[in-house]
Short mmCIF file of C-alpha atoms and ligand atoms in Angstrom, two decimals:
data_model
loop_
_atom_site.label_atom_id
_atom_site.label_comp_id
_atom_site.label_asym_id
_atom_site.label_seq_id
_atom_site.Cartn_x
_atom_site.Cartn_y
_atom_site.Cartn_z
CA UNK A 1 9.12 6.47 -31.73
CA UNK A 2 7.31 8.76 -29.06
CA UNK A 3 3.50 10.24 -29.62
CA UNK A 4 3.73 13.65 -28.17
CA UNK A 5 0.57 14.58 -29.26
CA UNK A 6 -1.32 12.48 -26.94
CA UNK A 7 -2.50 14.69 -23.85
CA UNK A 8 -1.17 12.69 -20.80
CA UNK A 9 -4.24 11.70 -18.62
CA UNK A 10 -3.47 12.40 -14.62
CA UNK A 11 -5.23 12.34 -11.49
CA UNK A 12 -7.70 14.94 -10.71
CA UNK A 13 -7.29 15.59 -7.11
CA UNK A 14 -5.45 15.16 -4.04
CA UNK A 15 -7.00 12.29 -2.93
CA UNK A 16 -7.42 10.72 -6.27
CA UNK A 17 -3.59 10.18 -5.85
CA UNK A 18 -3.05 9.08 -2.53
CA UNK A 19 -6.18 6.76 -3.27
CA UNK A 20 -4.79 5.24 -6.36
CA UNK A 21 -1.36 4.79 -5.30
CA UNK A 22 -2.27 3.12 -2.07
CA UNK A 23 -5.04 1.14 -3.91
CA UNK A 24 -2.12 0.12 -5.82
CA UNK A 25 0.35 -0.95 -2.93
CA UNK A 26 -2.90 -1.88 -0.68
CA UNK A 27 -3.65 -5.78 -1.99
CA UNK A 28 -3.27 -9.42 -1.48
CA UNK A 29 0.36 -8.90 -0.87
CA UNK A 30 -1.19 -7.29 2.44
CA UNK A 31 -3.38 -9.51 3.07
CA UNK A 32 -2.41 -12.71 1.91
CA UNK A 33 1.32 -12.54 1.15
CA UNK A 34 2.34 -10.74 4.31
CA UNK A 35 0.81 -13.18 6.82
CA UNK A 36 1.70 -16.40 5.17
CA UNK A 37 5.35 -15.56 4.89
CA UNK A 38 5.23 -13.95 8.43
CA UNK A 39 3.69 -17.21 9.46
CA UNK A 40 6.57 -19.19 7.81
CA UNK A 41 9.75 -16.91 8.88
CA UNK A 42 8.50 -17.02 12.53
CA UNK A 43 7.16 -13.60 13.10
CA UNK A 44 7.70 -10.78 15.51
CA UNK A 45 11.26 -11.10 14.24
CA UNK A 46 10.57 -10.80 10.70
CA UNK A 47 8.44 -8.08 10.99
CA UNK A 48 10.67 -6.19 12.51
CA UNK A 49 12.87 -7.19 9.90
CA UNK A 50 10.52 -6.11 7.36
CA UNK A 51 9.89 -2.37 9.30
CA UNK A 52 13.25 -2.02 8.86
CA UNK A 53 13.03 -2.32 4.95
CA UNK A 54 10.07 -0.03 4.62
CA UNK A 55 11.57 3.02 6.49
CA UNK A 56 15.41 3.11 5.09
CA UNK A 57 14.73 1.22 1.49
CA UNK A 58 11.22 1.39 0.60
CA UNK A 59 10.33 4.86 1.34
CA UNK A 60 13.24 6.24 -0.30
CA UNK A 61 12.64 4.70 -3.49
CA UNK A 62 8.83 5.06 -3.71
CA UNK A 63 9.94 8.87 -3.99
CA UNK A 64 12.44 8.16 -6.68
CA UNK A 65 9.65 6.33 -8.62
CA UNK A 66 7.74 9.11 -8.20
CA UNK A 67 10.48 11.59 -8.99
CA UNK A 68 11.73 10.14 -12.21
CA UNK A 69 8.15 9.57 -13.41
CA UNK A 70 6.91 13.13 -12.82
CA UNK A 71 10.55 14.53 -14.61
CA UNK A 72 10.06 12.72 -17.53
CA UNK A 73 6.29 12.26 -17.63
CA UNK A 74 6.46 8.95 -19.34
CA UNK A 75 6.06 4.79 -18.73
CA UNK A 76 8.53 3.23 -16.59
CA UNK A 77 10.49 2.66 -20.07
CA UNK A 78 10.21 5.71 -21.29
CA UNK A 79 11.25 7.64 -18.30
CA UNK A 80 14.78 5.93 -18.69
CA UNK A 81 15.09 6.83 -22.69
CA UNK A 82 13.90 10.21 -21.58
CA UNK A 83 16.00 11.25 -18.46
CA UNK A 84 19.26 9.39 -20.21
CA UNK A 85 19.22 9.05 -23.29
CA UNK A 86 21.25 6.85 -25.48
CA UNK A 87 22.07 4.86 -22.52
CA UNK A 88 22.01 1.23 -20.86
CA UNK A 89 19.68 3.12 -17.95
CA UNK A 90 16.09 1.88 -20.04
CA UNK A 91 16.87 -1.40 -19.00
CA UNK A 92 15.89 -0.98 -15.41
CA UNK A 93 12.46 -0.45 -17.32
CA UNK A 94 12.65 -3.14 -19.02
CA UNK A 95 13.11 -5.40 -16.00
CA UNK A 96 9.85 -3.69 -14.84
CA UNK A 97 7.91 -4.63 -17.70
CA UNK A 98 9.53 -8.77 -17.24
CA UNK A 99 8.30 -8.26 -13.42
CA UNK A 100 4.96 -7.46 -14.50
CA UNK A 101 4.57 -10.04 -16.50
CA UNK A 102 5.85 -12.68 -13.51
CA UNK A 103 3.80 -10.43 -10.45
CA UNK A 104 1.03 -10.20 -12.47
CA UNK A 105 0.33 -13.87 -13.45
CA UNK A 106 0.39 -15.16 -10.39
CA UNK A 107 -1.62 -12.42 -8.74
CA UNK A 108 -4.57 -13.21 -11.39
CA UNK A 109 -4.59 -16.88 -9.81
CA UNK A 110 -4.46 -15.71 -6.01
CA UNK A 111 -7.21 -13.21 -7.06
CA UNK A 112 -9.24 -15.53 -8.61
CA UNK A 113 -9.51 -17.92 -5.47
CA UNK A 114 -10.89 -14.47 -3.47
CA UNK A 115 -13.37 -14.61 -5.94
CA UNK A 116 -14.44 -18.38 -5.50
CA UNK A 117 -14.42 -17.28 -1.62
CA UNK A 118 -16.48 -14.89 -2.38
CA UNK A 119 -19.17 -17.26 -4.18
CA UNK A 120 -18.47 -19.71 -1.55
CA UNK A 121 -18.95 -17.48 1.11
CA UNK A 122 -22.28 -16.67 -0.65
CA UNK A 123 -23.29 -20.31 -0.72
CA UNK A 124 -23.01 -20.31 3.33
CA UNK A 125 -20.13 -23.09 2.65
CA UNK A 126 -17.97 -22.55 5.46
CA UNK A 127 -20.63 -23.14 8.37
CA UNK A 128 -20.14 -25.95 10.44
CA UNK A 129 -16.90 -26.78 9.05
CA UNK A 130 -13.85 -27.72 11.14
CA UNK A 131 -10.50 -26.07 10.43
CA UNK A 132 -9.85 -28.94 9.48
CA UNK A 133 -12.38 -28.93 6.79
CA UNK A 134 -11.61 -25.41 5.83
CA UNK A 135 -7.79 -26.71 5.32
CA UNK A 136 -9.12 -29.36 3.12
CA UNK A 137 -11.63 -27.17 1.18
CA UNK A 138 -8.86 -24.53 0.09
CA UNK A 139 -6.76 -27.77 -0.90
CA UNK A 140 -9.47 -29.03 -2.55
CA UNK A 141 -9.78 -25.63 -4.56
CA UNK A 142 -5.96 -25.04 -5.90
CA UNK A 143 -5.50 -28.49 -6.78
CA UNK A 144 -8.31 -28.42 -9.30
CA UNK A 145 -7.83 -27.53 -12.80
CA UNK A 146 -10.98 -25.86 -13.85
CA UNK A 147 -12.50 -23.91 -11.12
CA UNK A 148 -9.61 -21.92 -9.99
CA UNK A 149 -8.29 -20.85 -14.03
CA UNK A 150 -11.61 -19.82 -14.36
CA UNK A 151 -11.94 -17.41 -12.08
CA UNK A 152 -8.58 -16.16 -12.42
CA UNK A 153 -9.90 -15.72 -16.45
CA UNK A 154 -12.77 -13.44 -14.39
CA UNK A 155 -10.88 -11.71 -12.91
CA UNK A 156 -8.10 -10.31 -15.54
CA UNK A 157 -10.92 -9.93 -17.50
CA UNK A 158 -12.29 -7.20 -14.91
CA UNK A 159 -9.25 -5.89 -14.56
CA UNK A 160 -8.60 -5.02 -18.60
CA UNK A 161 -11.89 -3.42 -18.27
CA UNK A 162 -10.88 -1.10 -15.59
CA UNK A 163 -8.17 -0.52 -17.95
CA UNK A 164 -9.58 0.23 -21.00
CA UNK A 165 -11.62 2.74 -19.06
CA UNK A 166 -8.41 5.12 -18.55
CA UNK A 167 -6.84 6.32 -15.90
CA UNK A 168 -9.35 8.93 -14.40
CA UNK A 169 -13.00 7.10 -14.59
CA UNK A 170 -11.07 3.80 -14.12
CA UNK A 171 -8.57 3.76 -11.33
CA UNK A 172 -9.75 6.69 -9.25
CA UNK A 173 -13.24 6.09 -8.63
CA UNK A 174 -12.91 2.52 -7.57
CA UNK A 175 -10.03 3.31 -5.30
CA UNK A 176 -11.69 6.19 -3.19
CA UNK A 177 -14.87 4.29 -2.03
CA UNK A 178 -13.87 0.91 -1.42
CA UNK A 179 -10.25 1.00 0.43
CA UNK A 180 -11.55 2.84 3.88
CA UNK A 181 -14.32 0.38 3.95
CA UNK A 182 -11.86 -2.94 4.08
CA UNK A 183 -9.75 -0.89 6.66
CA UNK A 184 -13.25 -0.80 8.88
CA UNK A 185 -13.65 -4.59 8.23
CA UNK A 186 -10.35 -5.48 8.91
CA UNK A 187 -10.51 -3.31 12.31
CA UNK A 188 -13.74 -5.75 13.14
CA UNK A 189 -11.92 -8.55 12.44
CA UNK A 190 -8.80 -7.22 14.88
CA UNK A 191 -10.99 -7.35 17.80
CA UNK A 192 -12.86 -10.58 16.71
CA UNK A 193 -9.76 -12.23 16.45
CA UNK A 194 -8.00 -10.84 19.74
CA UNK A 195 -10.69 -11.69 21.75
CA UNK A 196 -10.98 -15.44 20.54
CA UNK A 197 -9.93 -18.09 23.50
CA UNK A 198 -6.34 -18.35 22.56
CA UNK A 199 -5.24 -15.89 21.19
CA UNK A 200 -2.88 -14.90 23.23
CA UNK A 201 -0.33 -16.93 21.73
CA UNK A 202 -0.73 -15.73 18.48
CA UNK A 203 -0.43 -12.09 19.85
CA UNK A 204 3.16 -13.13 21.28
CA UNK A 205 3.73 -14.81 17.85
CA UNK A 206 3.22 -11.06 16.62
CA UNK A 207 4.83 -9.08 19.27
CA UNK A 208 8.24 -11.35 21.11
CA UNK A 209 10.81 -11.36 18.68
CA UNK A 210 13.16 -14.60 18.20
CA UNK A 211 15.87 -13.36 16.30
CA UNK A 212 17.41 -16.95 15.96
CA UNK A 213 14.83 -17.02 13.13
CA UNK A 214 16.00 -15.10 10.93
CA UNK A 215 17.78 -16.37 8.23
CA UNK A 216 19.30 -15.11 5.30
CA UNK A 217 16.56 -16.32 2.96
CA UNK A 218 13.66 -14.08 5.93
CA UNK A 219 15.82 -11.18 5.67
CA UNK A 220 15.79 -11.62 1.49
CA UNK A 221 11.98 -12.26 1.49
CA UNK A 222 11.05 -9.25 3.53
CA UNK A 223 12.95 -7.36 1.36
CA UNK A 224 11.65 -8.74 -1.34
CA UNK A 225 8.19 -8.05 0.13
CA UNK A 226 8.52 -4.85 1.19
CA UNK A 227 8.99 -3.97 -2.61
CA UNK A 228 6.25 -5.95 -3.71
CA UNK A 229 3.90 -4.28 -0.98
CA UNK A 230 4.45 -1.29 -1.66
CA UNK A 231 4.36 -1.58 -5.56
CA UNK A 232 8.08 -0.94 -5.91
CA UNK A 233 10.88 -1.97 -8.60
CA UNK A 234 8.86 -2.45 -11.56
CA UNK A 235 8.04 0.95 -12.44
CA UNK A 236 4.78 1.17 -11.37
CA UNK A 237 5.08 4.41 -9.32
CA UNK A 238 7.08 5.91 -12.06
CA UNK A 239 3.65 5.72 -14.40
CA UNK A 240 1.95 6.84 -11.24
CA UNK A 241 4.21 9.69 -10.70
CA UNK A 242 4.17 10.70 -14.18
CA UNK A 243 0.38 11.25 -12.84
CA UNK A 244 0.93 12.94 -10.61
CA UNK A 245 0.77 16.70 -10.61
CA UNK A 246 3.67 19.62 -10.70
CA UNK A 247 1.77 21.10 -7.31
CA UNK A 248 1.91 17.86 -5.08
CA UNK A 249 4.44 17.38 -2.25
CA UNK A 250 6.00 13.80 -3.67
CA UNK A 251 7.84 12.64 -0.01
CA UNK A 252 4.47 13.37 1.75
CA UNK A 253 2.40 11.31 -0.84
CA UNK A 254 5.20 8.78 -0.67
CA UNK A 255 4.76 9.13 3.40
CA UNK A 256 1.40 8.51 4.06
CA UNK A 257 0.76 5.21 1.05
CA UNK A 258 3.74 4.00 2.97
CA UNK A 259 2.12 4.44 6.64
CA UNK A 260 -1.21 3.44 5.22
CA UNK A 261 0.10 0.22 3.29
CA UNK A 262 2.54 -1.05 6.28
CA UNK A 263 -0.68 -0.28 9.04
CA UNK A 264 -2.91 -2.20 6.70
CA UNK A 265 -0.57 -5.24 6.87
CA UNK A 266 0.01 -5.10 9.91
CA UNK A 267 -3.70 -5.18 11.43
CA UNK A 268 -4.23 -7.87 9.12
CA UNK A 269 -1.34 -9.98 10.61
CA UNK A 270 -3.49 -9.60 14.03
CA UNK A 271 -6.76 -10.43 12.15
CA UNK A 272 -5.14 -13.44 11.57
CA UNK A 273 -2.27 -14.78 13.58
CA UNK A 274 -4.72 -14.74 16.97
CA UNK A 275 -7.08 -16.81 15.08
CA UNK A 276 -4.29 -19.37 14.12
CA UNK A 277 -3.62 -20.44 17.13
CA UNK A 278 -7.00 -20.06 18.79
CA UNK A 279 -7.70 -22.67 16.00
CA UNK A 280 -4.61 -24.82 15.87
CA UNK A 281 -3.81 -23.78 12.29
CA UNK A 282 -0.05 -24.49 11.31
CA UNK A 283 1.19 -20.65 11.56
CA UNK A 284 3.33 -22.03 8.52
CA UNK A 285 0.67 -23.36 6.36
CA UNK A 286 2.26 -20.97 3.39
CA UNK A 287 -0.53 -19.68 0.59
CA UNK A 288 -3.76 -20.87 1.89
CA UNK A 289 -3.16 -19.30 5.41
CA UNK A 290 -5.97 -16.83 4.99
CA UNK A 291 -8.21 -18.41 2.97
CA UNK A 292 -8.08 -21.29 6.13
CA UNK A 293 -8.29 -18.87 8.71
CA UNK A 294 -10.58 -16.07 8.30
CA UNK A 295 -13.75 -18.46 7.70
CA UNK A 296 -13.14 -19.81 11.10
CA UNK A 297 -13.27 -16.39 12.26
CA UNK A 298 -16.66 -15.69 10.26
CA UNK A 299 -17.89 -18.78 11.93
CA UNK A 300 -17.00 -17.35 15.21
CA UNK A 301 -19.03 -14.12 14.83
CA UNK A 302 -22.28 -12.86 14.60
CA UNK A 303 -23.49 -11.69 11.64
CA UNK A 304 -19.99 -13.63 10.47
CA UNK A 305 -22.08 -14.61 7.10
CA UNK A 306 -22.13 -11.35 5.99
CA UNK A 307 -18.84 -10.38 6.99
CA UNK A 308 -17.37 -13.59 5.11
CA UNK A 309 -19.01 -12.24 2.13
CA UNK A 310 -18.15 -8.27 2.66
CA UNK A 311 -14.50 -9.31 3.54
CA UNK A 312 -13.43 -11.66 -0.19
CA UNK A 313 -15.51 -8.72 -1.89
CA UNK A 314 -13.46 -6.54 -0.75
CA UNK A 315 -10.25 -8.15 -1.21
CA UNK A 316 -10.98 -9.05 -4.45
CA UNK A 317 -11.68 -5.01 -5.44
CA UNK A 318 -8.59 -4.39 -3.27
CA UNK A 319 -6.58 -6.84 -5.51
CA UNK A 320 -8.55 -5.09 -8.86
CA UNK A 321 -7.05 -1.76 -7.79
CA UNK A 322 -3.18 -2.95 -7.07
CA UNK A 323 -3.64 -5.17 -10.59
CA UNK A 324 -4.66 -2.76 -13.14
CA UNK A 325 -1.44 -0.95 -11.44
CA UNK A 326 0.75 -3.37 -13.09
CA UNK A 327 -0.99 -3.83 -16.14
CA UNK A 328 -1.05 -0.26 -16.40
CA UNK A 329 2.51 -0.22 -16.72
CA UNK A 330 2.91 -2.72 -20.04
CA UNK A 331 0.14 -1.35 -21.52
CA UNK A 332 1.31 2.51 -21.05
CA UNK A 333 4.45 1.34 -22.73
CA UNK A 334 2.86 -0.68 -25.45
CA UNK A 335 0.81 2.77 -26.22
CA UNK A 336 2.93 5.32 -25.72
CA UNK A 337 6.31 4.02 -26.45
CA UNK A 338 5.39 1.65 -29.85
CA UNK A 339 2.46 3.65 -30.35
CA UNK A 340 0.25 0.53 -30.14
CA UNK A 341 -3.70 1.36 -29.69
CA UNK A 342 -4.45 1.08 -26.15
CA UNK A 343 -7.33 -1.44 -26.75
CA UNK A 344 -4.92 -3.95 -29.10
CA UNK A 345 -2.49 -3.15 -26.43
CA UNK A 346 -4.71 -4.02 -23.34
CA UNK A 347 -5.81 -6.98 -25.01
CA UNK A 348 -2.81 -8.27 -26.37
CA UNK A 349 -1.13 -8.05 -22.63
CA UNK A 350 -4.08 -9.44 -21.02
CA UNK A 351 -4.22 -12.45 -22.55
CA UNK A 352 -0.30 -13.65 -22.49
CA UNK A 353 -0.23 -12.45 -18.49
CA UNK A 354 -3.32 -14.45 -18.25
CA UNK A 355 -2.21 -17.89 -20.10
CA UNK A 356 0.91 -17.45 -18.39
CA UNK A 357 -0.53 -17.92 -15.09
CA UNK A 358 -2.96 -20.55 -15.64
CA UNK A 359 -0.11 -22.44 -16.09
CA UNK A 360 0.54 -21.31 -12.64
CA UNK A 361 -2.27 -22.63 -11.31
CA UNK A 362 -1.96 -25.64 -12.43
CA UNK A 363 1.14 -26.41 -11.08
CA UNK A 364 -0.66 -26.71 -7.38
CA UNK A 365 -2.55 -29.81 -8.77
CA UNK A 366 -1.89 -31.55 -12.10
CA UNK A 367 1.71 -30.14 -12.93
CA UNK A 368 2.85 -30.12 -9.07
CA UNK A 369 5.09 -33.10 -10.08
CA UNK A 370 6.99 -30.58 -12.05
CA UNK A 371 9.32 -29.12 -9.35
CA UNK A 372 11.77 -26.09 -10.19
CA UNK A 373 15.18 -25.46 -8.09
CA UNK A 374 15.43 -21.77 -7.52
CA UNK A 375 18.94 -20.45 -6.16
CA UNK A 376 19.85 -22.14 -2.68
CA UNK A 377 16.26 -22.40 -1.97
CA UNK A 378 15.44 -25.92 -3.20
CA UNK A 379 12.50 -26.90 -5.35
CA UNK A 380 9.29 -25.96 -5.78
CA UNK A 381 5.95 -26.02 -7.73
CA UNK A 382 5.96 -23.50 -10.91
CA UNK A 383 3.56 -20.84 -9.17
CA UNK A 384 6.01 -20.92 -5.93
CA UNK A 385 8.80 -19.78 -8.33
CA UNK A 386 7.50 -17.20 -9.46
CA UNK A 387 6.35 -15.73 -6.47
CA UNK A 388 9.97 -15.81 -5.50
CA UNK A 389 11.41 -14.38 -8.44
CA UNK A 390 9.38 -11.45 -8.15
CA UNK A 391 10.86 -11.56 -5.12
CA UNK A 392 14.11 -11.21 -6.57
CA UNK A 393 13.42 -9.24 -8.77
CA UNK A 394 11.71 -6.37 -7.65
CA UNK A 395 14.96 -5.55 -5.38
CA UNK A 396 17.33 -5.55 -7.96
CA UNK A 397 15.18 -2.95 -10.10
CA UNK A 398 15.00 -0.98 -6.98
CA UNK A 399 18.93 -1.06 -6.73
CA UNK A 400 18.80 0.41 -10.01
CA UNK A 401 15.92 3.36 -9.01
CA UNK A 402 17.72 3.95 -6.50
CA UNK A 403 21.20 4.21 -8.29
CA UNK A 404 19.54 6.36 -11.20
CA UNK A 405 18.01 9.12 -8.94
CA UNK A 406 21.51 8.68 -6.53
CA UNK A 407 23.79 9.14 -9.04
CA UNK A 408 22.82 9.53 -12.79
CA UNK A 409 20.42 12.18 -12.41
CA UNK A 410 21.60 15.86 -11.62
CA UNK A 411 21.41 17.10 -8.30
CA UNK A 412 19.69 19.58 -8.84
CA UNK A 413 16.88 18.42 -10.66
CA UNK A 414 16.07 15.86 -8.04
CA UNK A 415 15.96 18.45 -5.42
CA UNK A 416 13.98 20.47 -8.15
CA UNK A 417 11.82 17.57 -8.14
CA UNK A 418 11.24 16.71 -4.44
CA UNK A 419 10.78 20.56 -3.36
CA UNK A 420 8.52 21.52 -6.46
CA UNK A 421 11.24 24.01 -7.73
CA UNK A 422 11.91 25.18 -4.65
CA UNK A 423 8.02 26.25 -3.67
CA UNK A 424 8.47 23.74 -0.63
CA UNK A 425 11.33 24.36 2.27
CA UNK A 426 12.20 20.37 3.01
CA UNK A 427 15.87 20.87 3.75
CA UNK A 428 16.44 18.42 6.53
CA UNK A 429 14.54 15.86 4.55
CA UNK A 430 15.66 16.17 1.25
CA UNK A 431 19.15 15.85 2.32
CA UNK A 432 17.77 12.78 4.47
CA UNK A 433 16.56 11.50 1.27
CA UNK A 434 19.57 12.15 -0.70
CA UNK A 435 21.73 10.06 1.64
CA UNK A 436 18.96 7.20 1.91
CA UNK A 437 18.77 7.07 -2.08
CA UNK A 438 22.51 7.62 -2.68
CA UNK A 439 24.31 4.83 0.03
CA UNK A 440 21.49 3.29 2.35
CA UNK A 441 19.29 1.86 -0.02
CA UNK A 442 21.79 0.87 -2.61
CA UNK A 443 24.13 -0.81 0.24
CA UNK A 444 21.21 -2.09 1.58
CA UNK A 445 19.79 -4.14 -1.03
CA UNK A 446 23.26 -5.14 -2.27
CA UNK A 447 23.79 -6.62 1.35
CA UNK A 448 20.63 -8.39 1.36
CA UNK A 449 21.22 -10.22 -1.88
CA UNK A 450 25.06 -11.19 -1.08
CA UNK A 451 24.15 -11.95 1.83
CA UNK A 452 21.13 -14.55 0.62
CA UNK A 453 23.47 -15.88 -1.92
CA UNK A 454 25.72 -17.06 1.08
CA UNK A 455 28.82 -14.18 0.47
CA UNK A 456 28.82 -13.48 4.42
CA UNK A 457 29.25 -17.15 5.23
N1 LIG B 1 1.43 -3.96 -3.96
C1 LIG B 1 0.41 -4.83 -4.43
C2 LIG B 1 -0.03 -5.73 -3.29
O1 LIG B 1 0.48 -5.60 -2.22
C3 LIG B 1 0.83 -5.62 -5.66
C4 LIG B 1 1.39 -4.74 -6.72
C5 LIG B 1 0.74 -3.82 -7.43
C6 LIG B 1 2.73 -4.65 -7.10
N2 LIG B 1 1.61 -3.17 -8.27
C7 LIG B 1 2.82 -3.66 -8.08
C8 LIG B 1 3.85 -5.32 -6.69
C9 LIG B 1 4.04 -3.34 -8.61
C10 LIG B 1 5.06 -4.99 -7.25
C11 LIG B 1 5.17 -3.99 -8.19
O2 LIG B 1 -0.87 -6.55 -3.44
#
């Protein structure tokens, strides 16, 4: 059941795309996922671990999103029916669509605490606490049942809005504004945080590899977060590169939202890691570790009120513009593919993504008796899980990206792809690519998992 009729909407410049598929990979996995699991694998080490997965695995298939979504010019299910039909292939889209689902619940709950720091910050409430204190306030804020479900309620709400206002007027014109501006914030923070009285062990936290460290579970988890930083294995960049138009060079747009993501991440790992030690913060405190840091930073800084309240505004839009990125991709499918009405559609989504992860949040205080077993990993609260199956998750769909554009599509139609028909002269890099997507990536992620699942010994 396809609607040709409809006229696809697409981005309307240049830097409408870069903007909106960085403000898509730019978010709380940045900025809060990144340094808490840094912070609990040990750090230099996993970070290089983690560099490593960016450049040979999650480069490569941020360009196959983007090439099978601007050959078939459909959702991330769609693309599969169209490019293969009558095969098992739609499947990988249909593990997209279950990821979004798990990413996005959770993502509504994190997102919804940025927005109680933001009303907190407001309220002057971190002044004159300890670090202590600040530990004990985020504690005090995931472990309740209202508050938190609330604003998570707030903020899917905002983010069906931005939805229902289609892809142009929506996603774009938030994006463009409002990502440089948290890069300048972030850079303020850097040199707060560097220049705090010890911080030097938190730099060497960041910089002096121990490689004893990493374990099989780090090396699955930066993997794991490499995808979900860079909005890869769910299909999201296949919607986004069905967006994308016939004139753009894919590998460079794939380029620089890589560079700009990883950069991002990075100078937010020395916003914070300094500051962790300067304040005697456990650099393994897991979720809260930014939400407990950065206020002592604000309280360390003049004019560090307004920059408290600046900073969780602008996380919060930068989480608004990486979530309507994965509701975009149920709700194209729910449109275009079962010809749904995009409102009923939005809606519909919204609300079971939504219940689902209140559930979520309260498994950090009422439910967090209820402990799950995942794998060899041992047990944990409900929202834990789930982080950690999207963690899972999102590498196996990339396997399968990777696999399609590797070795199910024709040759020559990826190259057709990745040169624009031949209008570009990438030679070296397109054979590059070729290999990475064909054997590195695929062997990569296969190693990663076997490896996690204890296959190596
Ligand atoms: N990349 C976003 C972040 O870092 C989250 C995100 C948006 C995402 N779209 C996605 C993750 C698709 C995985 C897949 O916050």
């Amino acid at each position: 059941m396809e609607n040709n009729n409809v006229q696809r909407d697409g981005f309307s410049s240049k830097l409408g795309i870069i903007a909106a598929a960085a403000g898509s990979a730019i978010g709380l996995g940045n900025i809060w996922k990144f340094p808490y699991i840094t912070g609990i694998y040990g750090g230099a080490a996993f970070i290089l671990v983690y560099l490593v997965c960016i450049a040979l695995i999650g480069l490569p298939v941020m360009l196959s999103e983007f090439v099978i979504g601007r050959r078939a010019q459909k959702n991330a299910i769609g693309s599969f029916h169209k490019l293969a039909p009558k095969t098992p292939w739609f499947a990988t889209g249909w593990l997209g669509f279950a990821a979004a689902f798990v990413i996005l619940s959770f993502y509504g709950v994190v997102a919804g605490w940025t927005l109680d720091y933001v009303f907190k910050a407001i309220m002057n409430a971190f002044a004159g606490q300890s670090p202590e204190q600040l530990g004990d306030m985020f504690g005090g804020l995931i472990t309740s049942s209202f508050a938190p479900i609330a604003w998570q309620w707030v903020f899917m709400a905002a983010t069906a809005a931005v939805i229902l206002g289609g892809v142009k007027d929506g996603i774009e014109k938030y994006a463009k504004i409002l990502m440089p501006l948290l890069l300048v914030i972030i850079f303020v923070l850097d040199i707060r945080a560097v220049t705090l009285p010890g911080a030097s062990e938190g730099i060497s936290f960041l910089f002096q590899p121990d490689f004893a460290k990493v374990t099989p579970e780090a090396v699955m988890s930066a993997l794991g977060h490499a995808f979900f930083s860079l909005s890869l294995g769910m299909g999201t960049m296949i919607t986004y590169g069905s967006y994308i138009s016939k004139k753009e060079d894919l590998s460079v747009t794939a380029l620089q939202v890589t560079i700009a993501d990883t950069g991002i991440a990075l100078l937010a790992g020395l916003a914070i890691f300094p500051a962790v030690f300067a304040f005697g913060i456990e650099p393994g405190a897991g979720p809260g570790l930014v939400f407990i840091t950065l206020p002592n930073v604000f309280n360390q800084m003049p004019g560090g009120y307004f920059f408290g309240i600046l900073f969780f505004v602008l996380l919060a839009v930068a989480a608004l513009t990486s979530s309507i990125s994965i509701l975009e991709v149920v709700v194209a499918y729910f449109a275009e593919d079962l010809n749904m009405d995009r409102k009923k559609a939005t809606i519909l989504a919204t609300v079971a993504i939504t219940l689902l992860g209140s559930v979520q949040s309260l498994s950090n205080g009422m439910l967090s008796h209820i402990q799950i077993p995942f794998l060899n990993q041992g047990s944990m609260n409900f929202m834990d899980w789930m982080v950690l199956l999207s963690d899972h998750m999102l590498p196996v769909g990339g396997l399968f990206i990777s696999l399609f554009v590797g070795w199910k599509m024709a040759k020559g139609d990826v190259v057709d792809e990745v040169t624009n028909g031949g209008v570009l002269e990438e030679k070296t890099w397109t054979n590059i690519y070729l290999v990475l997507t064909k054997y590195v990536a695929p062997v990569g992620i296969i190693a990663v998992i076997a490896n996690m699942l204890g296959f190596f010994g």
